[in-house]
PDB file of C-alpha atoms and ligand atoms in Angstrom:
ATOM      1  CA  MET C   1       0.088   0.430  -0.185  1.00 95.00           C
ATOM      2  CA  THR C   2       1.452   3.320  -1.272  1.00 97.00           C
ATOM      3  CA  PRO C   3       1.213   5.765   2.697  1.00 97.00           C
ATOM      4  CA  LEU C   4      -0.848   9.071   1.063  1.00 97.00           C
ATOM      5  CA  PRO C   5       0.099  12.367   2.067  1.00 98.00           C
ATOM      6  CA  ARG C   6      -2.779  14.365   4.275  1.00 96.00           C
ATOM      7  CA  THR C   7      -4.254  17.757   3.803  1.00 97.00           C
ATOM      8  CA  PRO C   8      -2.866  19.503   6.255  1.00 97.00           C
ATOM      9  CA  SER C   9      -6.214  20.782   8.034  1.00 96.00           C
ATOM     10  CA  PHE C  10      -8.529  24.566   7.550  1.00 97.00           C
ATOM     11  CA  ARG C  11      -9.867  23.499  11.193  1.00 98.00           C
ATOM     12  CA  LEU C  12      -8.671  26.727  13.637  1.00 98.00           C
ATOM     13  CA  ASP C  13      -9.597  25.066  16.624  1.00 98.00           C
ATOM     14  CA  GLY C  14      -7.469  25.877  20.178  1.00 98.00           C
ATOM     15  CA  ARG C  15      -6.311  29.182  18.209  1.00 98.00           C
ATOM     16  CA  CYS C  16      -7.053  32.571  19.214  1.00 98.00           C
ATOM     17  CA  ALA C  17      -7.316  35.226  16.556  1.00 99.00           C
ATOM     18  CA  LEU C  18      -7.783  38.974  16.360  1.00 99.00           C
ATOM     19  CA  VAL C  19      -9.790  40.317  13.524  1.00 99.00           C
ATOM     20  CA  THR C  20     -10.650  44.989  13.259  1.00 98.00           C
ATOM     21  CA  GLY C  21     -13.192  46.501  11.338  1.00 98.00           C
ATOM     22  CA  ALA C  22     -14.802  43.229  12.501  1.00 98.00           C
ATOM     23  CA  SER C  23     -18.643  44.907  12.783  1.00 98.00           C
ATOM     24  CA  ARG C  24     -19.524  44.813   9.331  1.00 97.00           C
ATOM     25  CA  GLY C  25     -18.652  44.286   6.405  1.00 97.00           C
ATOM     26  CA  ILE C  26     -15.286  42.052   4.757  1.00 98.00           C
ATOM     27  CA  GLY C  27     -14.700  42.109   8.579  1.00 98.00           C
ATOM     28  CA  LEU C  28     -17.558  40.951  10.029  1.00 98.00           C
ATOM     29  CA  GLY C  29     -17.015  37.586   7.527  1.00 98.00           C
ATOM     30  CA  CYS C  30     -13.896  37.721   8.812  1.00 98.00           C
ATOM     31  CA  ALA C  31     -14.895  37.141  11.671  1.00 99.00           C
ATOM     32  CA  ALA C  32     -17.428  34.686  11.095  1.00 98.00           C
ATOM     33  CA  ALA C  33     -15.425  32.495   8.755  1.00 99.00           C
ATOM     34  CA  LEU C  34     -12.781  32.283  11.149  1.00 99.00           C
ATOM     35  CA  ALA C  35     -15.162  31.830  14.169  1.00 99.00           C
ATOM     36  CA  GLU C  36     -16.934  29.069  12.458  1.00 98.00           C
ATOM     37  CA  ALA C  37     -13.345  27.020  11.812  1.00 98.00           C
ATOM     38  CA  GLY C  38     -12.923  27.004  15.866  1.00 98.00           C
ATOM     39  CA  ALA C  39     -10.969  29.628  16.414  1.00 99.00           C
ATOM     40  CA  HIS C  40     -12.224  32.082  19.358  1.00 98.00           C
ATOM     41  CA  VAL C  41     -12.111  35.511  17.879  1.00 99.00           C
ATOM     42  CA  VAL C  42     -11.809  39.447  19.534  1.00 99.00           C
ATOM     43  CA  CYS C  43     -13.987  41.303  17.051  1.00 98.00           C
ATOM     44  CA  ALA C  44     -12.619  44.851  17.830  1.00 98.00           C
ATOM     45  CA  ALA C  45     -13.805  48.081  15.717  1.00 98.00           C
ATOM     46  CA  ARG C  46     -14.491  51.255  17.714  1.00 98.00           C
ATOM     47  CA  GLY C  47     -18.671  51.237  17.867  1.00 98.00           C
ATOM     48  CA  LEU C  48     -18.858  48.704  20.545  1.00 98.00           C
ATOM     49  CA  GLY C  49     -22.473  48.799  20.126  1.00 98.00           C
ATOM     50  CA  ALA C  50     -22.009  47.223  16.837  1.00 98.00           C
ATOM     51  CA  LEU C  51     -19.783  44.616  17.848  1.00 98.00           C
ATOM     52  CA  GLU C  52     -21.922  43.478  21.051  1.00 98.00           C
ATOM     53  CA  ASP C  53     -24.007  42.216  18.518  1.00 98.00           C
ATOM     54  CA  VAL C  54     -21.364  40.731  16.614  1.00 98.00           C
ATOM     55  CA  VAL C  55     -19.903  39.208  19.247  1.00 98.00           C
ATOM     56  CA  GLY C  56     -23.907  38.116  20.136  1.00 98.00           C
ATOM     57  CA  SER C  57     -24.535  36.247  16.864  1.00 98.00           C
ATOM     58  CA  LEU C  58     -21.617  34.502  17.115  1.00 98.00           C
ATOM     59  CA  ARG C  59     -22.119  33.325  19.842  1.00 98.00           C
ATOM     60  CA  ALA C  60     -26.517  32.348  19.457  1.00 98.00           C
ATOM     61  CA  ALA C  61     -24.491  30.441  16.720  1.00 98.00           C
ATOM     62  CA  GLY C  62     -22.598  28.612  18.741  1.00 98.00           C
ATOM     63  CA  LEU C  63     -19.139  30.765  18.407  1.00 98.00           C
ATOM     64  CA  SER C  64     -16.061  31.552  19.990  1.00 98.00           C
ATOM     65  CA  ALA C  65     -16.034  35.128  20.371  1.00 98.00           C
ATOM     66  CA  GLU C  66     -15.073  38.263  22.624  1.00 98.00           C
ATOM     67  CA  ALA C  67     -15.276  42.489  21.574  1.00 98.00           C
ATOM     68  CA  LEU C  68     -12.550  44.808  22.258  1.00 98.00           C
ATOM     69  CA  GLN C  69     -13.179  48.373  21.495  1.00 98.00           C
ATOM     70  CA  LEU C  70     -10.298  49.985  19.876  1.00 98.00           C
ATOM     71  CA  ASP C  71      -9.169  52.739  17.351  1.00 98.00           C
ATOM     72  CA  VAL C  72      -6.048  52.010  15.026  1.00 98.00           C
ATOM     73  CA  ASP C  73      -6.001  56.495  14.105  1.00 98.00           C
ATOM     74  CA  ASN C  74      -4.887  55.888  17.362  1.00 98.00           C
ATOM     75  CA  PRO C  75      -1.826  53.603  17.493  1.00 98.00           C
ATOM     76  CA  ALA C  76      -0.791  53.393  21.445  1.00 98.00           C
ATOM     77  CA  ASP C  77      -4.084  53.288  22.278  1.00 98.00           C
ATOM     78  CA  ALA C  78      -4.334  50.067  20.053  1.00 98.00           C
ATOM     79  CA  ALA C  79      -1.051  48.099  21.059  1.00 98.00           C
ATOM     80  CA  ALA C  80      -1.933  48.594  24.707  1.00 98.00           C
ATOM     81  CA  ALA C  81      -5.972  47.130  23.644  1.00 98.00           C
ATOM     82  CA  ILE C  82      -3.857  44.469  22.140  1.00 98.00           C
ATOM     83  CA  ASP C  83      -1.435  43.540  24.572  1.00 98.00           C
ATOM     84  CA  LYS C  84      -4.021  42.685  27.571  1.00 97.00           C
ATOM     85  CA  VAL C  85      -5.919  40.562  25.524  1.00 98.00           C
ATOM     86  CA  GLY C  86      -3.061  38.734  23.055  1.00 94.00           C
ATOM     87  CA  PRO C  87      -1.129  36.748  22.221  1.00 98.00           C
ATOM     88  CA  PHE C  88      -3.241  36.161  19.294  1.00 98.00           C
ATOM     89  CA  ASP C  89      -2.242  33.138  17.154  1.00 98.00           C
ATOM     90  CA  ILE C  90      -3.901  35.105  13.933  1.00 99.00           C
ATOM     91  CA  PHE C  91      -4.626  39.036  12.924  1.00 99.00           C
ATOM     92  CA  VAL C  92      -6.318  40.426  10.058  1.00 99.00           C
ATOM     93  CA  SER C  93      -5.639  43.573   9.752  1.00 99.00           C
ATOM     94  CA  ASN C  94      -8.875  44.650   7.869  1.00 98.00           C
ATOM     95  CA  ALA C  95     -10.073  47.495   9.313  1.00 98.00           C
ATOM     96  CA  GLY C  96      -9.743  50.446   5.828  1.00 98.00           C
ATOM     97  CA  ALA C  97     -11.091  53.790   5.193  1.00 97.00           C
ATOM     98  CA  ALA C  98     -11.203  55.691   1.297  1.00 96.00           C
ATOM     99  CA  ARG C  99     -12.153  59.757   0.309  1.00 96.00           C
ATOM    100  CA  HIS C 100     -11.246  58.841  -3.356  1.00 95.00           C
ATOM    101  CA  ALA C 101     -10.738  61.854  -4.624  1.00 95.00           C
ATOM    102  CA  PRO C 102     -10.031  62.914  -8.211  1.00 97.00           C
ATOM    103  CA  MET C 103      -5.312  63.620  -7.309  1.00 97.00           C
ATOM    104  CA  VAL C 104      -5.422  67.464  -7.901  1.00 98.00           C
ATOM    105  CA  GLU C 105      -8.564  67.900  -5.883  1.00 98.00           C
ATOM    106  CA  THR C 106      -6.859  65.581  -2.856  1.00 97.00           C
ATOM    107  CA  SER C 107      -7.214  67.859   0.824  1.00 98.00           C
ATOM    108  CA  VAL C 108      -4.578  67.503   3.898  1.00 98.00           C
ATOM    109  CA  ALA C 109      -6.799  66.382   5.333  1.00 98.00           C
ATOM    110  CA  ASP C 110      -8.550  63.580   3.080  1.00 98.00           C
ATOM    111  CA  PHE C 111      -4.837  62.148   2.830  1.00 98.00           C
ATOM    112  CA  ASP C 112      -3.627  61.394   6.633  1.00 98.00           C
ATOM    113  CA  ALA C 113      -7.448  60.232   7.333  1.00 98.00           C
ATOM    114  CA  VAL C 114      -7.076  57.442   4.816  1.00 98.00           C
ATOM    115  CA  VAL C 115      -2.854  57.217   5.839  1.00 98.00           C
ATOM    116  CA  GLY C 116      -3.351  56.900   9.153  1.00 98.00           C
ATOM    117  CA  VAL C 117      -5.537  53.764   9.518  1.00 98.00           C
ATOM    118  CA  ASN C 118      -5.086  51.711   6.348  1.00 98.00           C
ATOM    119  CA  LEU C 119      -1.333  52.451   6.971  1.00 98.00           C
ATOM    120  CA  ARG C 120      -0.129  53.987   9.798  1.00 98.00           C
ATOM    121  CA  GLY C 121      -2.455  52.543  11.501  1.00 98.00           C
ATOM    122  CA  ALA C 122      -2.666  48.729   9.845  1.00 98.00           C
ATOM    123  CA  TYR C 123       1.520  48.892  10.249  1.00 98.00           C
ATOM    124  CA  PHE C 124       0.989  49.572  14.187  1.00 98.00           C
ATOM    125  CA  ALA C 125      -1.776  47.050  15.070  1.00 98.00           C
ATOM    126  CA  THR C 126      -0.048  44.725  12.922  1.00 98.00           C
ATOM    127  CA  GLN C 127       3.829  45.981  15.364  1.00 98.00           C
ATOM    128  CA  ALA C 128       1.443  45.010  18.510  1.00 98.00           C
ATOM    129  CA  VAL C 129       0.457  41.660  16.972  1.00 99.00           C
ATOM    130  CA  ALA C 130       3.994  41.324  16.267  1.00 98.00           C
ATOM    131  CA  ARG C 131       4.966  41.743  19.110  1.00 98.00           C
ATOM    132  CA  GLY C 132       3.270  39.122  21.130  1.00 98.00           C
ATOM    133  CA  MET C 133       3.553  36.556  19.005  1.00 98.00           C
ATOM    134  CA  VAL C 134       7.651  36.241  19.037  1.00 98.00           C
ATOM    135  CA  LYS C 135       7.265  36.323  22.905  1.00 98.00           C
ATOM    136  CA  ALA C 136       5.058  34.018  22.673  1.00 98.00           C
ATOM    137  CA  GLY C 137       6.705  31.521  20.636  1.00 98.00           C
ATOM    138  CA  LYS C 138       4.078  30.394  18.814  1.00 98.00           C
ATOM    139  CA  GLY C 139       4.589  31.336  15.732  1.00 98.00           C
ATOM    140  CA  GLY C 140       0.740  32.621  13.705  1.00 98.00           C
ATOM    141  CA  SER C 141      -0.657  33.781  10.849  1.00 99.00           C
ATOM    142  CA  ILE C 142      -1.126  37.765   9.960  1.00 99.00           C
ATOM    143  CA  MET C 143      -3.457  38.680   6.834  1.00 98.00           C
ATOM    144  CA  THR C 144      -3.772  41.861   5.538  1.00 98.00           C
ATOM    145  CA  ILE C 145      -6.815  42.903   3.602  1.00 98.00           C
ATOM    146  CA  SER C 146      -4.775  45.729   1.197  1.00 98.00           C
ATOM    147  CA  SER C 147      -6.659  45.710  -1.927  1.00 98.00           C
ATOM    148  CA  GLN C 148      -6.842  45.107  -5.964  1.00 98.00           C
ATOM    149  CA  MET C 149      -5.234  48.941  -5.308  1.00 98.00           C
ATOM    150  CA  GLY C 150      -2.206  47.470  -3.813  1.00 98.00           C
ATOM    151  CA  HIS C 151      -1.061  45.646  -7.255  1.00 98.00           C
ATOM    152  CA  VAL C 152      -3.211  48.616  -9.859  1.00 98.00           C
ATOM    153  CA  GLY C 153      -4.160  51.940 -10.021  1.00 97.00           C
ATOM    154  CA  GLY C 154      -7.953  53.153 -10.196  1.00 96.00           C
ATOM    155  CA  ILE C 155     -10.143  56.233 -10.470  1.00 95.00           C
ATOM    156  CA  ASP C 156      -9.529  59.162  -8.174  1.00 95.00           C
ATOM    157  CA  ARG C 157      -7.487  56.711  -5.818  1.00 96.00           C
ATOM    158  CA  THR C 158      -3.839  57.742  -5.674  1.00 98.00           C
ATOM    159  CA  VAL C 159      -4.034  58.010  -1.818  1.00 98.00           C
ATOM    160  CA  TYR C 160      -6.130  54.618  -1.021  1.00 98.00           C
ATOM    161  CA  SER C 161      -3.939  53.067  -4.029  1.00 98.00           C
ATOM    162  CA  ALA C 162      -0.901  55.220  -2.316  1.00 98.00           C
ATOM    163  CA  THR C 163      -1.909  52.893   1.275  1.00 98.00           C
ATOM    164  CA  LYS C 164      -2.748  49.638  -0.458  1.00 98.00           C
ATOM    165  CA  HIS C 165       0.711  49.181  -2.454  1.00 98.00           C
ATOM    166  CA  ALA C 166       2.500  50.613   0.939  1.00 98.00           C
ATOM    167  CA  ILE C 167       0.846  47.054   2.807  1.00 99.00           C
ATOM    168  CA  GLU C 168       1.817  45.337  -0.291  1.00 98.00           C
ATOM    169  CA  GLY C 169       5.582  46.222   0.175  1.00 98.00           C
ATOM    170  CA  MET C 170       4.972  46.445   3.919  1.00 98.00           C
ATOM    171  CA  THR C 171       3.321  42.638   3.982  1.00 99.00           C
ATOM    172  CA  LYS C 172       6.620  41.156   2.525  1.00 98.00           C
ATOM    173  CA  SER C 173       9.148  42.868   4.068  1.00 98.00           C
ATOM    174  CA  ALA C 174       7.600  42.249   7.544  1.00 98.00           C
ATOM    175  CA  ALA C 175       7.779  38.877   6.671  1.00 99.00           C
ATOM    176  CA  ILE C 176      11.104  38.352   5.905  1.00 98.00           C
ATOM    177  CA  GLU C 177      11.698  39.373   9.878  1.00 98.00           C
ATOM    178  CA  LEU C 178       8.498  37.415  11.795  1.00 98.00           C
ATOM    179  CA  GLY C 179       9.659  34.126   9.034  1.00 98.00           C
ATOM    180  CA  PRO C 180      12.272  32.911  11.897  1.00 98.00           C
ATOM    181  CA  HIS C 181       9.760  33.133  13.776  1.00 98.00           C
ATOM    182  CA  ASN C 182       7.570  31.004  12.029  1.00 98.00           C
ATOM    183  CA  ILE C 183       4.706  34.060  11.643  1.00 99.00           C
ATOM    184  CA  ARG C 184       3.370  34.343   8.373  1.00 99.00           C
ATOM    185  CA  VAL C 185       3.069  37.942   6.574  1.00 99.00           C
ATOM    186  CA  ASN C 186       0.067  37.848   3.195  1.00 99.00           C
ATOM    187  CA  THR C 187      -2.149  40.504   2.295  1.00 98.00           C
ATOM    188  CA  ILE C 188      -5.760  39.723   0.396  1.00 98.00           C
ATOM    189  CA  CYS C 189      -6.563  41.594  -2.492  1.00 98.00           C
ATOM    190  CA  PRO C 190     -10.313  41.694  -3.136  1.00 98.00           C
ATOM    191  CA  THR C 191     -11.686  43.008  -6.286  1.00 98.00           C
ATOM    192  CA  PHE C 192     -14.993  45.631  -5.159  1.00 97.00           C
ATOM    193  CA  ILE C 193     -17.532  44.016  -2.699  1.00 97.00           C
ATOM    194  CA  ARG C 194     -20.996  45.793  -2.076  1.00 93.00           C
ATOM    195  CA  THR C 195     -20.409  47.891   2.051  1.00 92.00           C
ATOM    196  CA  PRO C 196     -21.708  50.498   3.404  1.00 91.00           C
ATOM    197  CA  LEU C 197     -17.576  51.581   2.489  1.00 91.00           C
ATOM    198  CA  SER C 198     -17.569  50.709  -1.620  1.00 93.00           C
ATOM    199  CA  GLU C 199     -21.066  51.983  -1.654  1.00 91.00           C
ATOM    200  CA  PRO C 200     -20.710  55.593  -3.374  1.00 91.00           C
ATOM    201  CA  THR C 201     -18.950  54.570  -6.163  1.00 92.00           C
ATOM    202  CA  PHE C 202     -21.374  51.727  -6.233  1.00 92.00           C
ATOM    203  CA  SER C 203     -24.113  54.422  -6.311  1.00 93.00           C
ATOM    204  CA  ASN C 204     -22.316  56.511  -8.896  1.00 93.00           C
ATOM    205  CA  PRO C 205     -23.741  54.557 -12.433  1.00 92.00           C
ATOM    206  CA  GLU C 206     -20.017  55.702 -14.456  1.00 93.00           C
ATOM    207  CA  ARG C 207     -18.502  54.228 -11.399  1.00 92.00           C
ATOM    208  CA  ALA C 208     -20.414  50.830 -11.499  1.00 92.00           C
ATOM    209  CA  ALA C 209     -20.155  50.441 -14.594  1.00 92.00           C
ATOM    210  CA  TRP C 210     -16.214  50.627 -14.470  1.00 93.00           C
ATOM    211  CA  ILE C 211     -16.688  47.970 -12.471  1.00 94.00           C
ATOM    212  CA  ALA C 212     -18.425  45.989 -13.897  1.00 90.00           C
ATOM    213  CA  SER C 213     -16.057  46.496 -17.093  1.00 94.00           C
ATOM    214  CA  LYS C 214     -13.100  45.111 -15.659  1.00 96.00           C
ATOM    215  CA  ILE C 215     -14.460  42.777 -13.706  1.00 97.00           C
ATOM    216  CA  LYS C 216     -13.961  39.321 -16.218  1.00 97.00           C
ATOM    217  CA  LEU C 217     -16.268  37.084 -14.128  1.00 97.00           C
ATOM    218  CA  ARG C 218     -18.948  39.715 -15.114  1.00 94.00           C
ATOM    219  CA  ARG C 219     -20.191  40.058 -10.750  1.00 95.00           C
ATOM    220  CA  VAL C 220     -19.380  42.027  -8.606  1.00 94.00           C
ATOM    221  CA  GLY C 221     -17.329  40.091  -5.386  1.00 96.00           C
ATOM    222  CA  LYS C 222     -19.475  39.253  -1.977  1.00 96.00           C
ATOM    223  CA  VAL C 223     -18.240  39.013   1.661  1.00 98.00           C
ATOM    224  CA  GLU C 224     -18.340  35.455   1.316  1.00 98.00           C
ATOM    225  CA  ASP C 225     -15.707  35.641  -1.033  1.00 98.00           C
ATOM    226  CA  ILE C 226     -12.933  36.219   1.111  1.00 98.00           C
ATOM    227  CA  MET C 227     -14.447  34.069   3.637  1.00 98.00           C
ATOM    228  CA  GLY C 228     -12.275  30.627   2.536  1.00 98.00           C
ATOM    229  CA  ALA C 229      -9.346  32.619   2.343  1.00 98.00           C
ATOM    230  CA  VAL C 230      -9.348  34.250   5.737  1.00 98.00           C
ATOM    231  CA  VAL C 231      -9.536  30.110   6.561  1.00 98.00           C
ATOM    232  CA  PHE C 232      -7.039  29.183   4.781  1.00 98.00           C
ATOM    233  CA  LEU C 233      -4.523  32.330   5.109  1.00 98.00           C
ATOM    234  CA  ALA C 234      -4.890  31.466   8.528  1.00 98.00           C
ATOM    235  CA  GLY C 235      -4.279  27.198   8.920  1.00 98.00           C
ATOM    236  CA  ASP C 236      -1.990  24.831   8.336  1.00 98.00           C
ATOM    237  CA  ALA C 237      -3.183  24.702   4.705  1.00 98.00           C
ATOM    238  CA  SER C 238      -1.112  27.492   4.328  1.00 98.00           C
ATOM    239  CA  ALA C 239       2.164  26.715   6.306  1.00 98.00           C
ATOM    240  CA  MET C 240       4.675  27.405   3.443  1.00 98.00           C
ATOM    241  CA  ILE C 241       3.159  30.664   2.524  1.00 98.00           C
ATOM    242  CA  THR C 242       4.293  33.854   2.858  1.00 99.00           C
ATOM    243  CA  GLY C 243       5.598  37.064   1.954  1.00 98.00           C
ATOM    244  CA  THR C 244       2.726  37.012  -0.875  1.00 98.00           C
ATOM    245  CA  SER C 245      -0.736  38.085  -1.610  1.00 98.00           C
ATOM    246  CA  LEU C 246      -4.141  36.427  -2.598  1.00 98.00           C
ATOM    247  CA  LEU C 247      -6.215  38.019  -5.248  1.00 98.00           C
ATOM    248  CA  ILE C 248      -9.936  37.539  -4.940  1.00 98.00           C
ATOM    249  CA  ASP C 249     -10.942  39.601  -7.851  1.00 98.00           C
ATOM    250  CA  GLY C 250     -12.721  37.922 -10.660  1.00 98.00           C
ATOM    251  CA  GLY C 251      -9.470  38.672 -12.784  1.00 98.00           C
ATOM    252  CA  TRP C 252      -9.635  42.391 -12.698  1.00 98.00           C
ATOM    253  CA  THR C 253      -5.761  42.610 -12.576  1.00 97.00           C
ATOM    254  CA  ALA C 254      -5.790  39.982 -15.399  1.00 97.00           C
ATOM    255  CA  GLY C 255      -5.634  42.347 -17.621  1.00 91.00           C
TER     256      GLY C 255
HETATM  257  P1  NAP F   1     -16.957  49.209   5.619  1.00 68.72           P
HETATM  258  O1  NAP F   1     -18.101  48.316   5.855  1.00 68.72           O
HETATM  259  O2  NAP F   1     -16.727  50.154   6.464  1.00 68.72           O
HETATM  260  O3  NAP F   1     -16.226  48.281   7.097  1.00 68.72           O
HETATM  261  C1  NAP F   1     -15.208  48.914   8.271  1.00 68.72           C
HETATM  262  C2  NAP F   1     -14.510  48.279   8.897  1.00 68.72           C
HETATM  263  O4  NAP F   1     -13.656  49.019  10.057  1.00 68.72           O
HETATM  264  C3  NAP F   1     -15.451  49.348  10.285  1.00 68.72           C
HETATM  265  O5  NAP F   1     -16.370  47.704  11.243  1.00 68.72           O
HETATM  266  C4  NAP F   1     -15.356  49.586  11.054  1.00 68.72           C
HETATM  267  O6  NAP F   1     -15.783  50.185  12.535  1.00 68.72           O
HETATM  268  C5  NAP F   1     -14.219  49.417  11.815  1.00 68.72           C
HETATM  269  N1  NAP F   1     -12.869  50.633  11.134  1.00 68.72           N
HETATM  270  C6  NAP F   1     -13.000  52.020  10.573  1.00 68.72           C
HETATM  271  N2  NAP F   1     -11.929  52.526  10.952  1.00 68.72           N
HETATM  272  C7  NAP F   1     -11.299  52.499  11.823  1.00 68.72           C
HETATM  273  C8  NAP F   1     -10.307  52.205  13.279  1.00 68.72           C
HETATM  274  N3  NAP F   1     -10.627  54.096  13.513  1.00 68.72           N
HETATM  275  N4  NAP F   1     -10.649  51.450  14.234  1.00 68.72           N
HETATM  276  C9  NAP F   1     -10.838  49.764  14.201  1.00 68.72           C
HETATM  277  N5  NAP F   1     -11.627  50.136  13.250  1.00 68.72           N
HETATM  278  C10 NAP F   1     -12.301  50.802  12.198  1.00 68.72           C
HETATM  279  O7  NAP F   1     -15.448  48.440   4.710  1.00 68.72           O
HETATM  280  P2  NAP F   1     -14.852  47.103   4.170  1.00 68.72           P
HETATM  281  O8  NAP F   1     -15.236  47.515   3.024  1.00 68.72           O
HETATM  282  O9  NAP F   1     -15.673  46.042   5.037  1.00 68.72           O
HETATM  283  O10 NAP F   1     -13.852  47.347   4.492  1.00 68.72           O
HETATM  284  C11 NAP F   1     -13.133  46.615   4.592  1.00 68.72           C
HETATM  285  C12 NAP F   1     -11.314  46.683   4.791  1.00 68.72           C
HETATM  286  O11 NAP F   1     -10.857  45.506   3.066  1.00 68.72           O
HETATM  287  C13 NAP F   1     -10.288  47.819   4.429  1.00 68.72           C
HETATM  288  O12 NAP F   1      -9.928  47.921   4.768  1.00 68.72           O
HETATM  289  C14 NAP F   1     -10.903  48.171   2.389  1.00 68.72           C
HETATM  290  O13 NAP F   1     -10.142  49.013   2.477  1.00 68.72           O
HETATM  291  C15 NAP F   1     -10.819  46.501   2.103  1.00 68.72           C
HETATM  292  N6  NAP F   1     -11.260  46.688   0.739  1.00 68.72           N
HETATM  293  C16 NAP F   1     -12.900  47.089   1.026  1.00 68.72           C
HETATM  294  C17 NAP F   1     -12.730  47.082  -0.784  1.00 68.72           C
HETATM  295  C18 NAP F   1     -14.672  46.798  -0.573  1.00 68.72           C
HETATM  296  O14 NAP F   1     -15.125  46.924  -2.189  1.00 68.72           O
HETATM  297  N7  NAP F   1     -15.561  46.960   0.273  1.00 68.72           N
HETATM  298  C19 NAP F   1     -12.153  46.211  -2.034  1.00 68.72           C
HETATM  299  C20 NAP F   1     -10.625  45.833  -1.090  1.00 68.72           C
HETATM  300  C21 NAP F   1     -10.620  45.835  -0.116  1.00 68.72           C
HETATM  301  P3  NAP F   1     -15.634  51.093  13.213  1.00 68.72           P
HETATM  302  O15 NAP F   1     -16.849  52.831  12.605  1.00 68.72           O
HETATM  303  O16 NAP F   1     -16.968  50.682  14.507  1.00 68.72           O
HETATM  304  O17 NAP F   1     -14.325  51.925  14.169  1.00 68.72           O
END
């Protein structure tokens, strides 16, 4: 008999995950997917009421979760909150912001708001989680919800795509540094997904037509399209994957 190799488990039982921006949209999908796979999920965002509602729904479904109020735009406070609840085995850095405008009209305030959450906030939240992972010595998986705009440009998106390209660079360098600790660092890069963040783009007919013309699979993304990728990158099935990105773009970047 030929001894058969065994597919590594996609289960996450016994692991503790942190998801920022877990109260709605893509982050909610990530939190639900990780909890369904067996992880205890710490759901973080600024608004505590919405988080408690999400945690109530997860617990009602028999899953394990708790709420953590934090603002990634305040790195010191966010790090203190992360230290208090960690260490974590899995981190999904998902909290994000967008202030789309033509490049020549971008204000300093909008630039700072988007960079503050998408880059500075993601960077220092990741730093806080990684410090805890290194100290715990058990390895881990860090994922940032970047974007297809971390690989291509887009209309009215100079600041947004600048932050997402920066996240791709951060991910590669962090993977080099954290690899010896068996901490993997990757990005997930969605195309347009219908959420409160993307609603203004979808409600502009010109932009909606642009989106429809670019996605080869001829439909926009759903939160559910991200959920399997998060479970895959969180667990043992992706044990040799680090420093890269998983595009979930319906073929947008294929050409
Ligand atoms: P969303 O619906 O606006 O949800 C954003 C989540 O982040 C909320 O839970 C929000 O809760 C939280 N959040 C915002 N600012 C925060 C802060 N300073 N500190 C902590 N939490 C904060 O957004 P989404 O569309 O799901 O997007 C999630 C991520 O996916 C973002 O990084 C985005 O760039 C990326 N992405 C989205 C799309 C898309 O088409 N939707 C496509 C590609 C990539 P509070 O307001 O209560 O804090």
